[in-house]
XYZ file of C-alpha atoms in Angstrom:
530
model
C 0.000 0.000 0.000
C 1.414 3.393 -0.942
C 1.633 6.117 1.677
C 0.467 9.721 1.367
C 3.078 12.455 1.963
C 2.998 14.416 5.238
C 0.773 17.481 5.265
C 2.533 20.729 4.332
C 2.224 24.012 6.254
C -1.134 25.473 5.172
C -1.372 28.788 3.305
C -4.908 30.172 3.674
C -6.337 31.556 0.390
C -9.975 32.552 -0.091
C -11.161 30.676 -3.189
C -14.916 30.914 -2.592
C -17.276 32.009 0.050
C -15.278 30.136 2.710
C -11.546 30.130 3.451
C -9.634 27.095 2.138
C -5.978 26.016 2.187
C -4.430 26.233 -1.264
C -1.680 23.712 -0.406
C -4.077 21.236 1.282
C -7.759 21.365 0.416
C -9.116 20.681 -3.028
C -9.830 23.631 -5.408
C -13.237 25.359 -5.713
C -14.862 24.362 -9.038
C -16.414 27.838 -9.584
C -12.963 29.407 -9.368
C -11.458 26.863 -11.793
C -14.404 27.174 -14.282
C -13.895 30.917 -14.718
C -11.158 30.186 -17.316
C -11.807 26.479 -18.079
C -14.586 24.328 -19.548
C -16.347 21.642 -17.433
C -15.083 18.802 -19.656
C -11.497 19.874 -18.891
C -11.874 19.036 -15.188
C -14.290 16.065 -15.269
C -11.457 13.534 -14.687
C -9.909 15.581 -11.875
C -12.884 15.731 -9.486
C -12.163 14.494 -5.919
C -14.348 11.468 -5.087
C -14.766 12.678 -1.493
C -15.413 16.477 -1.630
C -16.478 16.753 -5.333
C -14.019 19.632 -5.921
C -10.967 19.682 -8.189
C -8.355 17.421 -6.526
C -5.332 19.103 -4.994
C -2.254 16.778 -4.927
C -4.314 14.011 -6.619
C -4.125 10.405 -5.326
C -5.248 7.499 -7.542
C -7.242 4.652 -5.876
C -6.262 1.327 -7.505
C -7.827 -1.396 -5.322
C -8.446 -4.739 -7.116
C -12.022 -4.821 -5.665
C -13.130 -2.135 -8.154
C -10.758 -2.694 -11.068
C -13.756 -3.006 -13.464
C -14.502 0.746 -13.234
C -13.939 2.753 -16.449
C -11.287 4.928 -14.797
C -9.442 4.813 -11.515
C -11.058 7.181 -8.954
C -9.073 10.264 -7.892
C -9.118 11.953 -4.475
C -7.300 14.950 -3.014
C -4.443 14.153 -0.629
C -5.921 16.199 2.242
C -9.390 14.658 1.794
C -7.905 11.113 1.793
C -5.976 11.789 5.012
C -9.094 13.060 6.742
C -11.067 10.026 5.517
C -8.421 7.535 6.734
C -8.209 9.248 10.123
C -11.926 8.621 10.591
C -12.017 5.231 8.767
C -8.609 3.518 9.241
C -7.560 0.932 6.621
C -10.793 1.375 4.625
C -11.519 2.565 1.059
C -13.462 5.717 0.023
C -14.725 3.985 -3.185
C -16.255 0.813 -1.714
C -16.520 -0.662 1.782
C -13.487 -2.972 2.125
C -10.163 -3.205 3.987
C -6.667 -2.705 2.582
C -7.119 0.325 0.332
C -4.338 0.665 -2.280
C -3.464 4.192 -3.411
C -0.575 6.165 -4.896
C 0.163 9.668 -6.185
C -0.521 10.177 -9.886
C 1.989 12.498 -11.528
C 0.122 12.600 -14.892
C -3.080 14.005 -13.305
C -0.946 16.362 -11.174
C 0.702 17.821 -14.291
C -2.704 18.309 -15.968
C -4.110 20.139 -12.930
C -0.972 22.277 -12.606
C -1.472 23.375 -16.241
C -5.071 24.693 -15.713
C -5.366 28.493 -16.123
C -6.964 30.441 -13.255
C -7.399 34.005 -11.988
C -5.920 35.153 -8.687
C -7.905 33.336 -5.937
C -7.794 36.473 -3.747
C -9.353 38.487 -6.552
C -11.963 35.729 -7.001
C -12.752 35.915 -3.274
C -13.043 39.697 -3.388
C -15.360 39.581 -6.403
C -17.525 36.922 -4.732
C -17.884 39.027 -1.574
C -18.776 42.150 -3.506
C -21.321 40.210 -5.532
C -22.959 38.758 -2.422
C -23.054 42.097 -0.524
C -24.621 44.094 -3.353
C -23.930 47.538 -4.757
C -24.724 49.396 -1.527
C -21.801 47.823 0.396
C -19.291 47.653 -2.431
C -17.811 51.114 -2.209
C -16.400 52.995 -5.143
C -14.640 50.999 -7.819
C -11.690 53.375 -7.664
C -11.024 52.473 -3.989
C -10.808 48.722 -4.621
C -7.413 47.022 -5.075
C -7.484 44.762 -8.131
C -5.240 41.825 -9.166
C -5.137 41.008 -12.881
C -3.259 37.654 -12.581
C -4.290 34.980 -15.092
C -1.936 32.041 -15.202
C -1.359 28.378 -14.393
C -2.050 26.844 -10.975
C 1.602 25.838 -10.650
C 2.603 29.551 -10.816
C 0.321 30.661 -7.953
C 2.905 30.305 -5.190
C 5.347 32.620 -6.940
C 2.501 35.080 -7.599
C 1.392 35.149 -3.938
C 4.923 35.516 -2.583
C 6.164 38.244 -4.917
C 3.619 40.308 -6.894
C 0.002 39.880 -5.709
C -1.361 43.315 -4.625
C -4.146 41.613 -2.611
C -1.676 39.863 -0.301
C -2.555 40.663 3.327
C -0.103 42.206 5.808
C -0.446 42.267 9.587
C -0.699 45.525 11.539
C 2.531 46.968 12.956
C 0.879 46.863 16.395
C 0.280 43.139 16.227
C 2.823 42.541 19.096
C 0.567 44.799 21.228
C -2.615 42.880 20.330
C -3.982 44.304 17.051
C -5.138 41.434 14.799
C -6.048 43.538 11.717
C -4.856 42.282 8.257
C -5.171 44.216 4.979
C -3.361 44.841 1.678
C -0.176 46.843 1.973
C -1.633 50.019 0.362
C -4.441 50.103 2.955
C -2.155 49.597 5.945
C -1.334 53.311 6.358
C -5.041 54.252 6.445
C -5.558 51.659 9.188
C -2.703 53.095 11.256
C -4.062 56.655 10.944
C -7.666 55.725 11.737
C -6.833 53.568 14.751
C -4.285 55.765 16.583
C -6.252 55.899 19.851
C -6.929 52.113 19.746
C -3.242 51.405 19.156
C -2.243 53.852 21.933
C -4.564 52.093 24.392
C -3.073 48.713 23.412
C 0.472 50.048 23.959
C -0.459 51.552 27.354
C -2.041 48.262 28.388
C 1.083 46.275 27.381
C 3.429 48.762 29.120
C 1.313 48.570 32.266
C 1.462 44.783 32.200
C 5.242 44.907 31.741
C 5.624 47.357 34.663
C 3.552 45.094 36.886
C 5.669 42.118 35.821
C 8.869 44.079 36.604
C 7.447 44.981 40.019
C 6.670 41.336 40.765
C 10.150 40.283 39.611
C 11.772 42.853 41.919
C 9.705 41.579 44.856
C 10.709 38.017 43.992
C 14.397 39.056 43.821
C 14.150 40.719 47.257
C 12.459 37.617 48.684
C 15.099 35.342 47.162
C 17.876 37.556 48.565
C 16.317 37.438 52.040
C 15.996 33.651 51.879
C 19.576 33.379 50.627
C 20.879 35.552 53.502
C 19.005 33.393 56.020
C 20.461 30.208 54.486
C 23.989 31.671 54.533
C 23.589 32.706 58.175
C 22.334 29.227 59.085
C 25.240 27.550 57.219
C 27.795 29.800 58.966
C 26.287 28.886 62.333
C 26.477 25.177 61.470
C 30.133 25.570 60.389
C 31.042 27.254 63.693
C 29.353 24.471 65.645
C 31.144 21.796 63.588
C 34.485 23.577 64.077
C 33.971 23.677 67.853
C 33.000 19.992 67.863
C 36.099 19.099 65.825
C 38.378 20.964 68.231
C 36.746 19.192 71.203
C 37.262 15.774 69.584
C 40.886 16.641 68.825
C 41.552 17.597 72.462
C 39.980 14.375 73.720
C 41.924 12.340 71.137
C 45.228 13.905 72.173
C 44.516 13.125 75.820
C 43.587 9.526 74.946
C 46.747 9.219 72.820
C 48.958 10.382 75.672
C 47.330 7.846 77.968
C 47.826 5.041 75.438
C 51.488 5.933 74.994
C 52.013 5.757 78.747
C 50.309 2.346 78.853
C 52.498 1.140 75.964
C 55.665 2.178 77.795
C 54.548 0.292 80.907
C 53.686 -2.787 78.815
C 57.028 -2.671 76.968
C 58.916 -2.482 80.250
C 56.958 -5.439 81.631
C 57.525 -7.391 78.406
C 61.287 -6.823 78.547
C 61.430 -8.146 82.082
C 59.367 -11.225 81.210
C 61.426 -11.844 78.075
C 64.605 -11.762 80.158
C 63.098 -14.291 82.581
C 61.954 -16.566 79.696
C 65.376 -16.461 78.046
C 66.989 -17.529 81.282
C 64.502 -20.388 81.636
C 65.075 -21.491 78.018
C 68.832 -21.471 78.521
C 68.513 -23.725 81.573
C 66.189 -26.109 79.691
C 68.519 -26.231 76.675
C 71.451 -27.159 78.892
C 69.421 -29.932 80.497
C 68.218 -31.138 77.074
C 71.789 -31.174 75.784
C 72.924 -33.293 78.689
C 70.033 -35.737 78.164
C 70.801 -35.964 74.425
C 74.427 -36.827 75.154
C 73.360 -39.514 77.599
C 70.939 -41.016 75.082
C 73.599 -40.971 72.361
C 76.032 -42.832 74.587
C 73.428 -45.508 75.278
C 72.597 -45.783 71.599
C 76.253 -46.189 70.619
C 76.594 -49.035 73.084
C 73.589 -50.836 71.589
C 74.896 -50.398 68.001
C 78.258 -51.851 68.896
C 76.503 -54.888 70.296
C 74.468 -55.364 67.107
C 77.540 -54.965 64.884
C 79.420 -57.553 66.853
C 76.507 -59.952 66.481
C 76.258 -59.335 62.714
C 79.931 -59.842 61.983
C 80.037 -62.961 64.080
C 77.531 -64.634 61.717
C 78.601 -65.740 58.241
C 75.708 -63.968 56.466
C 76.382 -62.894 52.875
C 73.858 -60.839 50.791
C 72.335 -62.676 47.794
C 72.251 -59.454 45.681
C 75.500 -57.676 44.841
C 74.098 -54.266 45.867
C 77.576 -52.841 46.375
C 78.290 -53.430 42.709
C 75.002 -51.784 41.639
C 75.383 -48.826 43.927
C 78.883 -48.166 42.695
C 77.478 -47.436 39.197
C 74.538 -45.314 40.431
C 75.821 -41.906 39.414
C 74.562 -38.981 37.346
C 75.607 -39.482 33.735
C 74.092 -36.461 31.904
C 71.792 -33.504 32.508
C 69.511 -32.257 29.697
C 68.871 -28.543 30.184
C 66.641 -26.290 28.106
C 63.090 -26.325 29.441
C 62.067 -23.167 31.314
C 59.407 -24.811 33.507
C 58.418 -28.207 34.920
C 58.859 -31.299 32.712
C 55.705 -33.465 32.825
C 56.632 -36.340 30.479
C 59.600 -38.066 28.777
C 59.999 -41.009 26.379
C 63.067 -42.936 25.237
C 63.551 -44.285 21.702
C 66.290 -46.251 19.902
C 64.705 -46.201 16.420
C 67.452 -44.604 14.280
C 69.709 -43.744 17.163
C 69.262 -42.940 20.803
C 66.769 -40.113 21.287
C 64.828 -38.721 24.240
C 61.709 -36.550 23.903
C 60.219 -34.391 26.635
C 57.054 -32.310 27.218
C 56.907 -29.406 29.593
C 54.830 -26.786 31.313
C 56.679 -24.258 29.097
C 54.362 -25.414 26.202
C 57.210 -26.999 24.206
C 58.166 -30.476 22.983
C 61.953 -31.027 22.787
C 64.112 -33.771 21.219
C 67.493 -34.659 22.722
C 70.468 -36.748 21.581
C 70.970 -39.171 24.461
C 74.665 -39.604 23.673
C 75.622 -35.915 23.547
C 72.872 -34.580 25.850
C 72.225 -31.838 23.275
C 68.836 -30.560 22.146
C 68.351 -31.322 18.436
C 64.771 -30.135 17.875
C 62.051 -27.967 19.464
C 58.316 -27.727 18.695
C 56.403 -24.791 20.195
C 53.008 -24.770 18.496
C 51.168 -25.954 21.593
C 49.398 -23.031 23.254
C 49.228 -24.655 26.683
C 50.994 -27.117 28.977
C 52.291 -30.312 27.280
C 51.206 -33.246 29.476
C 52.443 -36.354 27.645
C 54.898 -37.287 24.835
C 55.521 -40.640 23.072
C 57.584 -41.834 20.094
C 55.218 -43.212 17.419
C 56.075 -46.839 16.461
C 53.392 -46.759 13.757
C 55.032 -44.033 11.663
C 58.460 -45.638 12.032
C 57.419 -49.206 11.041
C 55.010 -48.188 8.251
C 56.547 -44.981 6.822
C 60.129 -44.997 8.149
C 59.570 -41.595 9.728
C 60.691 -40.370 13.144
C 57.495 -39.038 14.679
C 56.546 -37.865 18.173
C 52.985 -37.740 19.518
C 52.140 -35.115 22.164
C 49.016 -34.177 24.141
C 48.353 -30.809 25.754
C 46.072 -28.660 27.834
C 44.133 -27.543 24.716
C 42.063 -30.656 23.811
C 44.496 -31.607 21.000
C 46.869 -34.460 20.159
C 49.634 -33.526 17.697
C 52.129 -35.566 15.633
C 55.574 -34.115 14.771
C 58.266 -35.354 12.328
C 61.366 -34.283 14.230
C 63.781 -35.144 11.420
C 61.915 -32.902 8.935
C 60.908 -30.387 11.598
C 57.216 -30.325 10.658
C 53.812 -30.998 12.187
C 52.095 -33.976 10.483
C 48.555 -34.076 11.877
C 46.243 -32.894 14.666
C 43.632 -35.118 16.311
C 40.620 -33.397 17.905
C 37.741 -34.907 19.860
C 38.206 -34.437 23.584
C 36.373 -31.567 25.280
C 39.128 -30.780 27.783
C 42.866 -31.195 28.362
C 44.381 -34.486 27.110
C 46.503 -35.728 30.036
C 47.837 -39.110 28.834
C 48.380 -41.205 25.660
C 49.436 -44.789 24.901
C 50.164 -46.623 21.591
C 48.697 -50.095 21.018
C 51.013 -53.134 21.050
C 49.324 -54.467 17.849
C 49.547 -53.331 14.223
C 52.854 -51.625 14.998
C 51.115 -49.055 17.183
C 48.384 -48.071 14.685
C 45.890 -47.443 17.490
C 46.284 -44.699 20.087
C 44.553 -44.554 23.453
C 44.065 -41.154 25.185
C 42.631 -39.986 28.495
C 41.478 -36.468 29.325
C 39.961 -34.158 31.878
C 36.576 -34.510 30.125
C 36.251 -37.874 32.049
C 36.462 -39.924 28.827
C 38.926 -42.360 27.255
C 39.166 -42.473 23.454
C 40.664 -44.991 21.031
C 41.961 -43.517 17.741
C 42.938 -44.960 14.346
C 46.144 -43.026 13.588
C 45.997 -43.856 9.904
C 42.572 -42.166 9.442
C 42.798 -39.718 12.391
C 39.316 -40.883 13.429
C 37.960 -41.763 16.865
C 36.950 -45.445 17.000
C 35.528 -45.771 20.520
C 34.671 -43.527 23.478
C 34.745 -45.052 26.962
C 32.482 -43.310 29.520
C 32.190 -44.126 33.185
C 34.785 -42.212 35.190
C 33.442 -39.422 37.359
C 36.490 -37.150 37.170
C 39.631 -36.432 35.115
C 41.681 -39.323 33.652
C 45.357 -39.267 34.736
C 46.804 -42.390 33.094
C 45.919 -45.111 30.541
C 47.528 -48.362 29.351
C 46.644 -51.112 26.842
C 47.032 -54.804 27.694
C 50.180 -56.466 26.188
C 50.270 -58.245 22.812
C 48.638 -61.681 22.930
C 51.165 -64.467 22.209
C 48.824 -66.254 19.758
C 48.424 -63.276 17.423
C 50.530 -61.780 14.686
C 51.383 -58.208 15.533
C 51.211 -57.051 11.940
C 47.804 -58.531 11.040
C 45.603 -57.676 14.032
C 42.629 -55.398 13.408
C 40.682 -53.565 16.033
C 37.927 -56.163 15.932
C 40.463 -58.920 16.556
C 41.886 -56.924 19.474
C 38.540 -56.941 21.215
C 37.820 -60.521 20.266
C 41.122 -61.685 21.756
C 40.447 -59.966 25.096
C 42.479 -56.785 24.671
C 41.617 -54.278 27.352
C 42.374 -50.735 28.456
C 43.291 -49.872 32.031
C 42.669 -46.314 33.290
C 43.336 -44.391 36.478
C 41.290 -41.335 37.464
C 40.966 -38.472 39.879
C 37.768 -40.200 41.051
C 40.117 -42.548 43.042
C 39.297 -45.626 40.923
C 41.065 -47.906 38.450
C 38.834 -49.295 35.684
C 39.247 -52.058 33.067
C 37.494 -51.675 29.669
C 36.880 -54.182 26.845
C 38.113 -52.526 23.623
C 35.661 -54.211 21.254
C 32.437 -53.735 23.281
C 33.599 -50.501 25.010
C 32.054 -51.933 28.168
C 33.516 -51.539 31.617
C 34.725 -54.905 32.949
C 36.004 -54.084 36.450
C 36.285 -51.201 38.903
C 39.030 -51.198 41.548
C 38.291 -49.010 44.549
C 40.456 -48.467 47.563
C 42.580 -45.388 46.968
C 41.709 -42.491 49.232
C 43.133 -39.740 47.054
C 44.125 -39.208 43.453
């Protein structure tokens, strides 16, 4: 449905016996027909007021599409109708009226020739009043405009001699309007009336000034009273503050005297306590020496008894202990190391994961760092060398899990990340490769309380084991069955041959799971803490 434009500011023009708005209301037909024939305006008649439509709107509802021509209404008339009858139609009684401005009809109406509407009004008034009230023809102001409707605004604003002007004493209350040439006569004939208006306004202004002065005096008096009251309150507060200060100083002096007495008493008691402690320490020292002497006697007895027997230890611990010494220290991590793994695939390597968010590779022979991976954004909890990548692709790969729900695989010879496995909803705390299929399957435990089994070749999760009530700290897979070929086992065969997963959790339990059925087989309870 098309909308009608907002109403414009009205400009009152007399176009008949009554006053109408040239920019709003429709045009008087008698005024239009002075210079036009009836057949020229038949298609421009407003359906509502039956005058010539001003700002024509075309009604195009489908309910009356069979009419010979689309009805036309004036914009102002349509707005008044819709205010009284919302969402209805002025042609027929139905809802959802469809309307829009018609520029073609607007151009035709704008092109109609007319006389000055003020002159038409004046002529109509003279005609209705008769010859006795007309006055002399020479005294009348005449406008000879004959032009198109679209030119009327320019005519009214610039050249029309009938345009009304307000009296110069309008600010004092005179409401008289007349053409400019008659304004001087009005001023001369109404001098006394204008003087009385001016006197009345001046008197009102003087009375207003008098009232304002009284109000100012009253405000000043109230202000002085408030200031006096505030000053009195300030003096009282100042006196109260000084009194509190004097009392506080006296109380402070008393407290200082009490502190001095207490300090003196404390010093005396401390001296007495120190003397008592010294005496007790001396006694304790003497008792300790006596006890030590007794103990030494007992030890000598035991040693004599031991050497007298021919007992010989079955384990050569002296030989083992002689080789228990620090061989190498691997330094590089900047925070705690949570996990290490040892590999002898293509040489002796050690990998480590740390709280510093890095995975590092070390040469076990030289104790030197040979590689570093730092793409983890959080703590690295667990690291393992991947047997699957080594046996199947001859690549040196490390698997690591971190505090960001991810498991990553790194080729430390080529210094690149191979793959990322996602699925857990919280930190992955532990991982373990399967003993079958050269480590193709990976088991992981996480803080999301679940254990997952992954196919490394496809990077897909095969099983999810649910049952723990808190974070998983460690997982392990049962050893390779002796009656199976390591290289031919599938995950179905693992379950069928009794392969299981063991897990330990913060819920203080150890649980056993069947890999094929994902069912929990046993729960071991007894730990009192994680």
